[in-house]
Tab-separated table of C-alpha atoms in Angstrom:
chain	number	residue	atom	x	y	z
A	25	MET	CA	1.342	-37.441	-2.781
A	26	ILE	CA	-2.046	-35.423	-2.013
A	27	THR	CA	-3.392	-35.005	-5.122
A	28	LEU	CA	-7.340	-32.639	-5.946
A	29	ALA	CA	-9.086	-35.480	-7.200
A	30	ALA	CA	-8.235	-36.537	-3.915
A	31	VAL	CA	-9.723	-33.506	-2.686
A	32	ALA	CA	-12.423	-33.874	-4.006
A	33	ALA	CA	-14.076	-36.822	-3.072
A	34	GLY	CA	-13.215	-36.393	0.334
A	35	ALA	CA	-10.093	-38.039	1.002
A	36	VAL	CA	-8.170	-34.858	2.917
A	37	ALA	CA	-10.005	-32.713	5.191
A	38	GLY	CA	-10.274	-28.715	4.039
A	39	VAL	CA	-12.259	-27.221	1.309
A	40	GLY	CA	-12.933	-29.710	-1.341
A	41	ILE	CA	-13.040	-29.067	-5.094
A	42	GLY	CA	-16.285	-31.245	-5.045
A	43	GLN	CA	-17.669	-33.160	-7.772
A	44	GLY	CA	-15.951	-31.802	-10.907
A	45	ALA	CA	-16.487	-28.317	-12.716
A	46	ALA	CA	-18.726	-30.765	-14.680
A	47	GLN	CA	-21.490	-30.571	-12.451
A	48	ALA	CA	-23.979	-27.819	-11.740
A	49	ALA	CA	-22.697	-25.565	-8.940
A	50	PRO	CA	-24.236	-26.679	-5.514
A	51	ALA	CA	-26.314	-24.930	-3.447
A	52	CYS	CA	-24.344	-22.913	-1.549
A	53	GLN	CA	-23.804	-18.674	-1.415
A	54	PRO	CA	-19.976	-16.900	-0.390
A	55	TYR	CA	-20.732	-14.413	2.749
A	56	GLY	CA	-18.846	-12.015	4.732
A	57	GLU	CA	-14.679	-11.676	4.098
A	58	ILE	CA	-14.315	-14.856	2.100
A	59	GLY	CA	-17.067	-13.328	-0.016
A	60	SER	CA	-16.365	-10.251	-0.149
A	61	THR	CA	-12.891	-11.830	-1.614
A	62	TRP	CA	-14.537	-14.187	-4.176
A	63	HIS	CA	-17.015	-10.447	-5.777
A	64	GLY	CA	-13.795	-8.757	-5.661
A	65	ALA	CA	-12.597	-11.224	-8.140
A	66	GLY	CA	-15.223	-11.016	-9.704
A	67	GLY	CA	-17.754	-13.180	-9.055
A	68	ASN	CA	-19.030	-16.208	-11.004
A	69	LYS	CA	-17.075	-15.358	-13.695
A	70	SER	CA	-13.700	-15.303	-11.938
A	71	TYR	CA	-10.710	-17.393	-12.026
A	72	LEU	CA	-12.506	-18.361	-8.853
A	73	GLY	CA	-16.046	-19.960	-10.256
A	74	HIS	CA	-18.989	-20.750	-8.943
A	75	CYS	CA	-18.538	-22.257	-5.362
A	76	VAL	CA	-18.981	-25.674	-4.554
A	77	ASP	CA	-18.872	-26.169	-0.733
A	78	ASP	CA	-20.339	-24.171	2.081
A	79	GLU	CA	-17.765	-22.324	4.172
A	80	HIS	CA	-17.030	-24.283	6.295
A	81	ALA	CA	-13.935	-24.049	9.315
A	82	VAL	CA	-10.785	-25.190	9.058
A	83	PRO	CA	-7.842	-25.218	12.286
A	84	GLY	CA	-7.556	-21.767	12.588
A	85	GLY	CA	-10.528	-20.004	10.343
A	86	ARG	CA	-11.919	-21.362	7.827
A	87	ALA	CA	-11.945	-22.028	4.124
A	88	GLN	CA	-14.435	-21.838	1.236
A	89	GLY	CA	-13.958	-23.850	-1.952
A	90	PHE	CA	-14.534	-22.387	-5.346
A	91	ALA	CA	-15.032	-23.969	-9.382
A	92	GLY	CA	-11.235	-22.372	-9.928
A	93	GLY	CA	-9.751	-22.339	-6.298
A	94	ALA	CA	-10.430	-21.404	-2.546
A	95	VAL	CA	-10.830	-18.436	-0.011
A	96	TYR	CA	-8.938	-18.779	3.191
A	97	TRP	CA	-10.128	-17.126	6.395
A	98	SER	CA	-8.098	-15.723	9.110
A	99	ASP	CA	-8.555	-13.037	10.970
A	100	LYS	CA	-5.481	-11.846	11.090
A	101	SER	CA	-4.831	-12.803	7.983
A	102	GLY	CA	-7.863	-11.487	6.303
A	103	ALA	CA	-9.496	-12.852	2.970
A	104	HIS	CA	-7.328	-14.744	0.378
A	105	SER	CA	-7.879	-16.886	-2.573
A	106	VAL	CA	-4.593	-19.997	-3.423
A	107	LYS	CA	-5.463	-21.672	-6.984
A	108	GLY	CA	-3.395	-24.288	-9.268
A	109	LEU	CA	-0.876	-26.109	-9.106
A	110	ILE	CA	0.572	-23.882	-5.366
A	111	ARG	CA	-3.052	-24.203	-3.962
A	112	GLU	CA	-2.909	-28.255	-4.431
A	113	HIS	CA	0.395	-27.825	-2.963
A	114	TYR	CA	-0.674	-25.432	0.107
A	115	TYR	CA	-2.514	-28.572	0.855
A	116	ASN	CA	-0.121	-31.892	0.096
A	117	MET	CA	1.404	-29.826	3.130
A	118	GLY	CA	-2.033	-30.377	5.312
A	119	ALA	CA	-2.608	-25.719	4.695
A	120	SER	CA	-3.693	-23.874	7.188
A	121	GLY	CA	-2.857	-26.594	9.785
A	122	SER	CA	0.543	-26.536	8.524
A	123	PHE	CA	3.159	-24.145	9.372
A	124	LEU	CA	3.177	-21.414	6.284
A	125	GLY	CA	-0.916	-20.899	8.241
A	126	PHE	CA	-2.450	-18.419	6.481
A	127	PRO	CA	-2.462	-17.055	3.229
A	128	LEU	CA	-1.620	-12.966	3.305
A	129	ASN	CA	-1.962	-12.263	-0.957
A	130	ASP	CA	-4.400	-13.718	-2.841
A	131	GLU	CA	-1.973	-15.222	-6.310
A	132	TRP	CA	0.555	-13.004	-7.933
A	133	GLY	CA	2.779	-12.708	-11.384
A	134	THR	CA	6.352	-12.282	-10.543
A	135	ALA	CA	7.518	-9.600	-11.399
A	136	LYS	CA	9.456	-10.655	-14.851
A	137	HIS	CA	5.981	-12.346	-15.716
A	138	THR	CA	7.713	-16.048	-15.303
A	139	GLY	CA	5.941	-16.880	-12.079
A	140	SER	CA	3.362	-17.084	-9.734
A	141	PHE	CA	3.998	-16.557	-5.317
A	142	ASN	CA	1.609	-17.135	-2.214
A	143	HIS	CA	2.818	-15.437	1.219
A	144	PHE	CA	1.790	-16.722	4.325
A	145	GLN	CA	2.283	-16.290	7.474
A	146	GLY	CA	4.419	-19.669	8.762
A	147	GLY	CA	6.702	-18.734	4.194
A	148	SER	CA	6.321	-18.866	0.850
A	149	ILE	CA	5.317	-21.010	-2.092
A	150	TYR	CA	6.960	-19.474	-6.066
A	151	TRP	CA	5.637	-21.789	-8.964
A	152	SER	CA	7.130	-21.531	-12.731
A	153	HIS	CA	6.795	-24.027	-15.517
A	154	ALA	CA	10.186	-24.373	-15.527
A	155	THR	CA	10.141	-25.505	-11.599
A	156	GLY	CA	6.341	-26.516	-10.475
A	157	ALA	CA	5.252	-24.995	-6.588
A	158	HIS	CA	7.430	-25.204	-4.455
A	159	GLU	CA	7.824	-23.805	-0.299
A	160	VAL	CA	10.417	-21.180	0.796
A	161	HIS	CA	10.680	-20.683	5.061
A	162	GLY	CA	12.493	-19.065	7.738
A	163	ALA	CA	15.618	-18.027	7.315
A	164	ILE	CA	17.111	-19.124	4.066
A	165	ARG	CA	13.608	-17.109	2.908
A	166	ASP	CA	15.605	-14.409	4.385
A	167	ARG	CA	18.722	-15.148	2.543
A	168	TRP	CA	16.362	-15.192	-0.903
A	169	LYS	CA	14.325	-12.104	0.344
A	170	SER	CA	17.785	-10.515	0.725
A	171	MET	CA	19.309	-11.075	-2.690
A	172	GLY	CA	16.634	-10.467	-4.569
A	173	TRP	CA	13.439	-13.540	-5.079
A	174	GLU	CA	12.876	-15.451	-8.437
A	175	THR	CA	15.053	-11.815	-10.322
A	176	GLY	CA	18.150	-12.763	-8.100
A	177	ALA	CA	21.158	-15.198	-9.312
A	178	LEU	CA	18.969	-18.006	-6.839
A	179	GLY	CA	16.230	-17.567	-9.986
A	180	TYR	CA	13.015	-20.335	-8.784
A	181	PRO	CA	13.089	-22.219	-6.065
A	182	THR	CA	13.597	-26.903	-7.306
A	183	SER	CA	12.543	-28.047	-3.596
A	184	ASP	CA	10.976	-27.824	-0.355
A	185	GLU	CA	12.994	-26.884	2.488
A	186	TYR	CA	15.057	-30.448	3.443
A	187	LYS	CA	17.240	-31.927	7.033
A	188	VAL	CA	21.365	-31.549	5.923
A	189	SER	CA	23.623	-32.484	7.978
A	190	GLU	CA	24.825	-29.349	9.035
A	191	GLY	CA	20.565	-28.634	9.280
A	192	LYS	CA	17.966	-27.638	7.038
A	193	ARG	CA	19.183	-26.493	2.903
A	194	SER	CA	16.478	-25.081	-0.130
A	195	ASP	CA	17.587	-25.751	-3.175
A	196	PHE	CA	17.026	-22.447	-6.420
A	197	GLN	CA	17.744	-22.867	-10.142
A	198	GLY	CA	20.513	-21.145	-9.905
A	199	GLY	CA	22.333	-22.965	-6.359
A	200	SER	CA	21.318	-24.125	-2.883
A	201	ILE	CA	21.293	-21.926	0.124
A	202	ILE	CA	21.609	-23.867	3.689
A	203	TRP	CA	21.236	-23.363	7.188
A	204	ASN	CA	23.615	-24.388	9.772
A	205	ALA	CA	21.597	-25.010	13.073
A	206	LYS	CA	24.344	-24.477	15.640
A	207	THR	CA	24.879	-20.916	14.046
A	208	GLY	CA	22.030	-19.850	12.532
A	209	ALA	CA	23.561	-18.680	9.839
A	210	THR	CA	22.758	-19.086	6.534
A	211	ARG	CA	25.491	-20.181	3.071
A	212	VAL	CA	24.561	-20.100	-0.662
A	213	ILE	CA	26.526	-22.373	-2.283
A	214	GLY	CA	26.222	-23.183	-6.569
A	215	ASN	CA	26.915	-20.875	-8.749
A	216	ALA	CA	25.103	-18.070	-7.170
A	217	ALA	CA	27.494	-18.274	-4.395
A	218	ALA	CA	29.832	-15.719	-6.953
A	219	ALA	CA	26.676	-13.168	-6.545
A	220	VAL	CA	27.618	-13.157	-3.289
A	221	ALA	CA	30.274	-12.581	-0.206
A	222	PRO	CA	31.727	-15.258	1.119
A	223	ALA	CA	30.587	-14.566	4.302
A	224	ALA	CA	27.864	-16.036	5.749
A	225	HIS	CA	25.157	-13.564	5.955
A	226	THR	CA	24.078	-11.006	7.775
A	227	THR	CA	21.157	-8.801	8.693
A	228	SER	CA	22.253	-5.160	10.237
A	229	ALA	CA	20.221	-3.325	12.042
A	230	PRO	CA	17.656	-0.886	10.265
A	231	SER	CA	19.409	2.579	9.873
A	232	SER	CA	16.748	4.870	9.048
A	233	ALA	CA	14.337	6.579	10.537
A	234	GLY	CA	12.156	5.229	7.614
A	235	GLN	CA	13.294	1.616	8.273
A	236	LYS	CA	13.205	1.048	11.645
A	237	ALA	CA	9.515	2.632	11.562
A	238	LEU	CA	9.545	-0.517	7.807
A	239	ALA	CA	10.646	-3.175	11.083
A	240	VAL	CA	7.496	-1.615	13.164
A	241	ALA	CA	5.053	-2.264	10.806
A	242	ALA	CA	6.556	-5.974	10.182
A	243	THR	CA	4.766	-6.782	12.653
A	244	LYS	CA	2.127	-5.962	12.485
A	245	LEU	CA	2.038	-8.301	8.462
A	246	GLY	CA	-1.490	-9.789	9.051
A	247	ALA	CA	-3.509	-7.631	10.838
A	248	PRO	CA	-6.600	-6.170	10.016
A	249	TYR	CA	-7.807	-3.485	7.543
A	250	VAL	CA	-9.969	-1.503	9.444
A	251	TRP	CA	-10.891	2.246	8.225
A	252	GLY	CA	-9.764	5.032	9.754
A	253	ALA	CA	-8.532	2.736	12.766
A	254	ASN	CA	-4.347	3.037	13.724
A	255	GLY	CA	-3.147	0.829	15.791
A	256	PRO	CA	-2.285	-1.314	16.932
A	257	SER	CA	-4.707	-4.515	16.455
A	258	THR	CA	-6.673	-2.847	13.402
A	259	PHE	CA	-5.735	-0.077	10.747
A	260	ASP	CA	-6.046	1.215	7.573
A	261	CYS	CA	-3.057	2.348	4.836
A	262	SER	CA	-1.947	6.081	6.494
A	263	GLY	CA	-3.241	5.097	10.474
A	264	LEU	CA	-0.629	1.482	9.609
A	265	THR	CA	2.395	4.211	8.481
A	266	SER	CA	1.302	6.689	10.496
A	267	TRP	CA	1.654	4.605	14.086
A	268	ALA	CA	4.477	2.600	12.893
A	269	PHE	CA	6.772	5.808	12.934
A	270	ARG	CA	5.096	7.040	15.811
A	271	GLN	CA	6.455	3.986	17.735
A	272	ILE	CA	10.182	5.302	16.626
A	273	GLY	CA	9.366	8.826	18.317
A	274	ILE	CA	8.910	10.356	15.259
A	275	ASN	CA	4.318	11.931	14.228
A	276	ILE	CA	3.679	12.409	10.926
A	277	PRO	CA	0.366	13.489	9.827
A	278	ARG	CA	-2.857	11.904	9.904
A	279	THR	CA	-3.926	10.596	6.245
A	280	ALA	CA	-1.833	9.753	3.512
A	281	ALA	CA	-2.460	12.753	1.592
A	282	GLN	CA	-1.090	14.794	4.399
A	283	GLN	CA	2.380	12.378	4.309
A	284	ALA	CA	2.162	13.056	0.938
A	285	THR	CA	3.920	17.365	1.603
A	286	VAL	CA	5.723	16.187	5.026
A	287	GLY	CA	10.077	14.448	4.888
A	288	SER	CA	11.242	15.540	1.551
A	289	HIS	CA	11.347	13.995	-2.474
A	290	VAL	CA	12.510	11.267	-3.362
A	291	ALA	CA	12.363	10.092	-7.430
A	292	LYS	CA	11.012	6.505	-7.817
A	293	GLY	CA	14.099	5.040	-9.994
A	294	ASP	CA	16.172	6.493	-6.200
A	295	LEU	CA	13.823	4.285	-3.654
A	296	LYS	CA	15.298	3.186	-0.473
A	297	ALA	CA	13.044	1.134	1.908
A	298	GLY	CA	11.298	3.309	4.359
A	299	ASP	CA	10.413	4.893	2.045
A	300	LEU	CA	6.567	6.439	1.789
A	301	VAL	CA	5.606	5.237	-1.153
A	302	PHE	CA	1.759	7.481	-2.596
A	303	PHE	CA	-0.877	6.008	-4.492
A	304	TYR	CA	-3.659	7.202	-6.875
A	305	SER	CA	-5.251	10.572	-8.176
A	306	PRO	CA	-5.531	13.106	-6.145
A	307	VAL	CA	-3.753	10.270	-3.405
A	308	SER	CA	-5.926	7.837	-1.473
A	309	HIS	CA	-3.531	5.370	-0.520
A	310	VAL	CA	0.176	4.341	1.221
A	311	GLY	CA	2.572	1.780	2.690
A	312	ILE	CA	6.428	1.909	3.738
A	313	TYR	CA	8.641	0.173	0.297
A	314	ASP	CA	10.608	-2.157	1.628
A	315	GLY	CA	13.415	-1.960	-0.918
A	316	LYS	CA	12.245	-5.165	-3.196
A	317	GLY	CA	10.100	-3.474	-5.554
A	318	ASN	CA	6.475	-4.086	-2.944
A	319	VAL	CA	5.284	-1.867	-0.127
A	320	LEU	CA	3.760	-2.771	3.082
A	321	ASN	CA	0.346	-1.643	3.193
A	322	ALA	CA	-2.693	-2.304	4.243
A	323	PRO	CA	-4.871	-2.290	2.052
A	324	THR	CA	-8.494	-2.567	1.761
A	325	ALA	CA	-11.383	-4.193	4.532
A	326	GLY	CA	-10.560	-8.435	3.121
A	327	GLN	CA	-7.489	-7.631	3.721
A	328	GLY	CA	-4.498	-7.616	6.418
A	329	VAL	CA	-1.278	-5.956	6.746
A	330	LYS	CA	0.839	-7.461	3.969
A	331	TYR	CA	3.414	-6.881	1.075
A	332	THR	CA	1.639	-5.564	-2.294
A	333	PRO	CA	4.192	-5.099	-5.370
A	334	ILE	CA	3.825	-1.428	-6.124
A	335	GLN	CA	3.733	-2.731	-9.846
A	336	TYR	CA	0.224	-4.053	-9.187
A	337	LEU	CA	-0.529	0.146	-7.928
A	338	GLU	CA	-1.358	3.012	-9.730
A	339	TYR	CA	2.301	4.693	-8.681
A	340	ASN	CA	2.524	8.864	-7.980
A	341	THR	CA	5.086	9.844	-5.896
A	342	ALA	CA	7.412	9.345	-2.323
A	343	ARG	CA	8.659	10.671	0.556
A	344	ARG	CA	11.804	10.318	3.080
A	345	ILE	CA	11.105	11.324	6.768
């Protein structure tokens, strides 16, 4: 296994971590979107600390190493940091040159604060003290997500996805998910199987207008944030929501404050996938609820369209279109 020590010694192409944090910071300076992410985190005083190399090219984009992590950027994902054991696992898998691609969020804590995760263009890496860091992707990730991520009966992943005679498999604390290569279906085995119906999992088509808009908006994951933009390739927060509803034949107002006046009010405890959720007072941000505690949103400059846990934003109200 490649370790960060090997990366620091130059054994791996990509973002090194320098020759050791004990040495003086080199004469490098973060700039552009990577610099914006670094400054937004707190610069030298943040978990990232000082830079240890110059910004440089990696497969598909740019990256820069810091004493406490690395920031990766691409035009589709924006600039996001990876750190710790998630970062090390990301390196071992090939970083941006792997199927994971670029990170879509900075590392976040999980819902019950028992671990942390990064979502990537091609999957996710979840970490906890009990399980370590492991990737989940594809249909297996979709099934795990439908069961509540790490808060569901399966808990955290305990393995990466690996081949079995039936197709692919990932193991979790509460069981395993197996993907059938012939049928495309997934099934759950182990203790967690009692929490789901025994039939193979199928995904029904979106039923409500909000769910349809959510599905449309999800096709723009990673699209760059541009203030005042409303698609089809760049968005601000209300530009994304108005564009998504427009694609299904529903026109809603352009700004977040205006959107907060249409449809019907929904209590926070009654949120369903597809509801518009508004943040801050006065309302200045909006996203589409995914049914799992997150909103799909266009957050701010330097960050692409992504899922953000509601708990990290200042909730105001919600509306159902």
